Coordinates of C-alpha atoms and ligand atoms in Angstrom, one line a residue:
X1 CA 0.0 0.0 0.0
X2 CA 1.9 3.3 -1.0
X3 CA 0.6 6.4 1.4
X4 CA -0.2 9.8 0.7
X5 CA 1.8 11.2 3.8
X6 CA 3.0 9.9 6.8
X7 CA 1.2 12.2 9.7
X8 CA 3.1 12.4 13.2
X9 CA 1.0 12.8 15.9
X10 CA 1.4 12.7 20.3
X11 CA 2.3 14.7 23.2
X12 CA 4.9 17.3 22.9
X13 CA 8.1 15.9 23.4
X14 CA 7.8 12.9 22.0
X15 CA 10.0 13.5 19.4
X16 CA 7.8 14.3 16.5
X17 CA 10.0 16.7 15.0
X18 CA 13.2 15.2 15.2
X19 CA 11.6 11.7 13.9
X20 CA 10.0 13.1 11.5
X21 CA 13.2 15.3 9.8
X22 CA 14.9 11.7 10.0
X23 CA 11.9 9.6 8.6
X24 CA 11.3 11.9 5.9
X25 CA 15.2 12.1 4.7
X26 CA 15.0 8.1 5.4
X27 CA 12.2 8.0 2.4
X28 CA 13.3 11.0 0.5
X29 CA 10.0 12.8 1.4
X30 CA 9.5 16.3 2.2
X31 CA 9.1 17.2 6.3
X32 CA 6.5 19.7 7.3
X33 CA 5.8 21.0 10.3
X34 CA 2.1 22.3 11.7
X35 CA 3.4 24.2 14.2
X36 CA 6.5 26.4 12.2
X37 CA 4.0 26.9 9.0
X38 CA 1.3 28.4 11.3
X39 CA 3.9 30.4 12.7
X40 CA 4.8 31.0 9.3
X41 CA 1.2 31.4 8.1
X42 CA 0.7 34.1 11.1
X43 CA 3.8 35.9 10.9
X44 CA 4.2 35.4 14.7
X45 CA 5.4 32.9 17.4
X46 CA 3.2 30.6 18.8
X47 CA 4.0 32.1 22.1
X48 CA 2.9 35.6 20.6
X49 CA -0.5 33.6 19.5
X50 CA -1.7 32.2 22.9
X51 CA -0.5 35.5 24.5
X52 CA -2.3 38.3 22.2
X53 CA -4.9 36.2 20.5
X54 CA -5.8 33.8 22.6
X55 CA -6.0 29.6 22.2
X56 CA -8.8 29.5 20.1
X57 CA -6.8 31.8 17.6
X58 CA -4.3 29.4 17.9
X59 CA -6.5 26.6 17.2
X60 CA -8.3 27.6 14.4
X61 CA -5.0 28.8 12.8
X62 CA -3.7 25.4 13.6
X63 CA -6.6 23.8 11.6
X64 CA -6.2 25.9 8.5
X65 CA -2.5 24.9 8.4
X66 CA -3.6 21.2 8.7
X67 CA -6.0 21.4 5.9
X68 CA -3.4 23.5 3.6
X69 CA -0.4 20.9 4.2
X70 CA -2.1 17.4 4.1
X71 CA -3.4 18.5 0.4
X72 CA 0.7 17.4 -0.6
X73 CA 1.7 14.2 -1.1
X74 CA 4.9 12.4 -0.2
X75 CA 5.2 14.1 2.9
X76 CA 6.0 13.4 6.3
X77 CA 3.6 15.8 8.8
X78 CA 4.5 16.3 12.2
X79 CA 1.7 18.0 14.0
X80 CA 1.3 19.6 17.4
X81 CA 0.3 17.9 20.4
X82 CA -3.4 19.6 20.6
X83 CA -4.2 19.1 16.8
X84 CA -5.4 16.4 17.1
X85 CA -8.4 17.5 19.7
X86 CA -10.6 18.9 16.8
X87 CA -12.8 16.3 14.8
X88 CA -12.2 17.6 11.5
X89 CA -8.8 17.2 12.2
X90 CA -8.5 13.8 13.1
X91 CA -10.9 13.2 10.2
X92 CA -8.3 14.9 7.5
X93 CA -5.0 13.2 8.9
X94 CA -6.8 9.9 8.7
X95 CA -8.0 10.6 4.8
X96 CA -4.5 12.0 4.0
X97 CA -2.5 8.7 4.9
X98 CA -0.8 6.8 7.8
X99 CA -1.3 7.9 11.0
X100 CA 1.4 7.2 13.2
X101 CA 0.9 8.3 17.1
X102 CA 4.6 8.8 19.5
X103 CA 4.3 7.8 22.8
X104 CA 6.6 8.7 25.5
X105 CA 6.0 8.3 29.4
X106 CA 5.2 11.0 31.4
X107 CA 8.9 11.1 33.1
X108 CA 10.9 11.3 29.8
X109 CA 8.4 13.8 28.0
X110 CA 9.3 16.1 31.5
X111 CA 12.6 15.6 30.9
X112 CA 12.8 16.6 27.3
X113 CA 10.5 19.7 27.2
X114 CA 11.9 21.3 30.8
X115 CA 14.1 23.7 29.3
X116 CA 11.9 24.8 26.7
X117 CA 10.4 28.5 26.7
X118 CA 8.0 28.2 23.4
X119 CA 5.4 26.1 25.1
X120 CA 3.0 28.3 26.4
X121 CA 0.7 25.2 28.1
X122 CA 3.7 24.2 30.2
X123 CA 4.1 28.0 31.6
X124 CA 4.5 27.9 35.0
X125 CA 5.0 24.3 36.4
X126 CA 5.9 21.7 33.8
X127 CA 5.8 18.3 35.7
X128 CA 1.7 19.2 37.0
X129 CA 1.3 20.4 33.5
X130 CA 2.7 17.8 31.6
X131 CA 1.0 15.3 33.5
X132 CA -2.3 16.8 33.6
X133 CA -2.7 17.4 29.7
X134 CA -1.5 13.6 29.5
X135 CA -4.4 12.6 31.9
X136 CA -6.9 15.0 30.0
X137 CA -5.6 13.5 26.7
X138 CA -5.5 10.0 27.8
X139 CA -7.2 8.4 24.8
X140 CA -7.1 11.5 21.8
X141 CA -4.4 9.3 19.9
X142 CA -6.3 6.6 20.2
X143 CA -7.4 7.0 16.7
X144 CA -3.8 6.6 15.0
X145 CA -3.0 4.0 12.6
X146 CA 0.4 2.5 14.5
X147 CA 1.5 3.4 17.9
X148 CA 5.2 3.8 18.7
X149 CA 7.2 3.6 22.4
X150 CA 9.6 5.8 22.1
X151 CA 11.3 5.8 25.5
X152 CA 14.7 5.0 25.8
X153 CA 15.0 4.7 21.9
X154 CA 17.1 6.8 20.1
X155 CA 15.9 8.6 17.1
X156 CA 17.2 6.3 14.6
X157 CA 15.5 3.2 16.3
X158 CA 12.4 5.0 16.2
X159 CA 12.5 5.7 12.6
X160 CA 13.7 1.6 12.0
X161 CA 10.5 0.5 14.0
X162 CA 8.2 2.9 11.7
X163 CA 9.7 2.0 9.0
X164 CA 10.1 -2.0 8.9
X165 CA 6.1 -1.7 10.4
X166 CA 5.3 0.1 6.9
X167 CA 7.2 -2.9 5.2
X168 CA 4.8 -5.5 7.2
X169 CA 2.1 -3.5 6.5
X170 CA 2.4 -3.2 2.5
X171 CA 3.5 -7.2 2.8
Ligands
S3P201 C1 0.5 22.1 21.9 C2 1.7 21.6 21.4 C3 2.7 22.3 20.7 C4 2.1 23.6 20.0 C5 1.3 24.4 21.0 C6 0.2 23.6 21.7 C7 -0.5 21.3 22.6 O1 3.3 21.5 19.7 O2 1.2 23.2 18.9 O3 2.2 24.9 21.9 O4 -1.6 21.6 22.7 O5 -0.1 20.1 23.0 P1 4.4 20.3 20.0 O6 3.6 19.1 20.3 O7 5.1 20.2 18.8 O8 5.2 20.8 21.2

């Protein structure tokens, strides 16, 4: 089965970006982010979105990106973490090709996003934030194709794992 695009979905920091620059250079496909080509679509910061315009801005801008990028082909999509909340969302990833959801415990995704400023959910307390949006998002990638650990794994393991599940999946 050949796929449209290759859509990256899960918590932040669970790696979708960095997997999916190294998956898409793996099968010479083109990597797009949601989150840098709303920024880009905005002409602002995500940070400067939640701040001045509010989450719903955000989310709605979000949503237009998503609709614009999965029209390509031969792409792999990493989204952010809350795209997937809206229906129509979840409804376009799935039409555009392989879903395929990161998971990461709540301990490691701590660890990797701790230092990072541009996440305005995790302002102001990252282990309680980090492991309430996990609890309030316990089952939203539930809907993905395949379902990927990622702890412990280095970037290159993840992108074998995705990759030899495609293979048994066309077999
Ligand atoms: C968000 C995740 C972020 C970004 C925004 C909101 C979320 O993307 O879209 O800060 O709601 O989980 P990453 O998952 O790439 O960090």
């Amino acid at each position: 089965m050949e796929y449209r695009n290759i859509v990256l979905v899960g918590m932040m920091g669970t790696g979708k970006s960095s997997v999916g620059q190294a998956l898409a250079s793996r099968l010479n496909w083109v990597y797009e982010d949601t989150d840098a080509a709303t920024e880009r679509a905005q002409g602002m910061s995500i940070t400067r979105m939640f701040a001045e315009l509010g989450e719903p801005f955000f989310r709605k801008a979000e949503s237009e990106t998503i609709e614009r990028t999965l029209q390509g082909r031969h792409q792999v999509v990493a989204t952010g973490g809350g795209a997937v909340l809206a229906e129509q969302n979840r409804i376009l990833m799935q039409r555009s090709g392989l879903v395929v959801a990161l998971k990461a415990s709540a301990e490691t995704i701590i660890e990797r996003v701790r230092s990072d400023q541009s996440r305005p959910l995790l302002q102001g307390g990252v282990e309680e934030r980090v492991r309430h949006i996990m609890e309030s998002r316990k089952h939203a990638y539930d809907f993905a194709d395949l379902h990927v650990e990622t702890d412990g794994k280095s970037v290159g393991q993840i992108v074998d794992e995705i990759c030899s599940r495609l293979e048994q999946e066309r077999a």
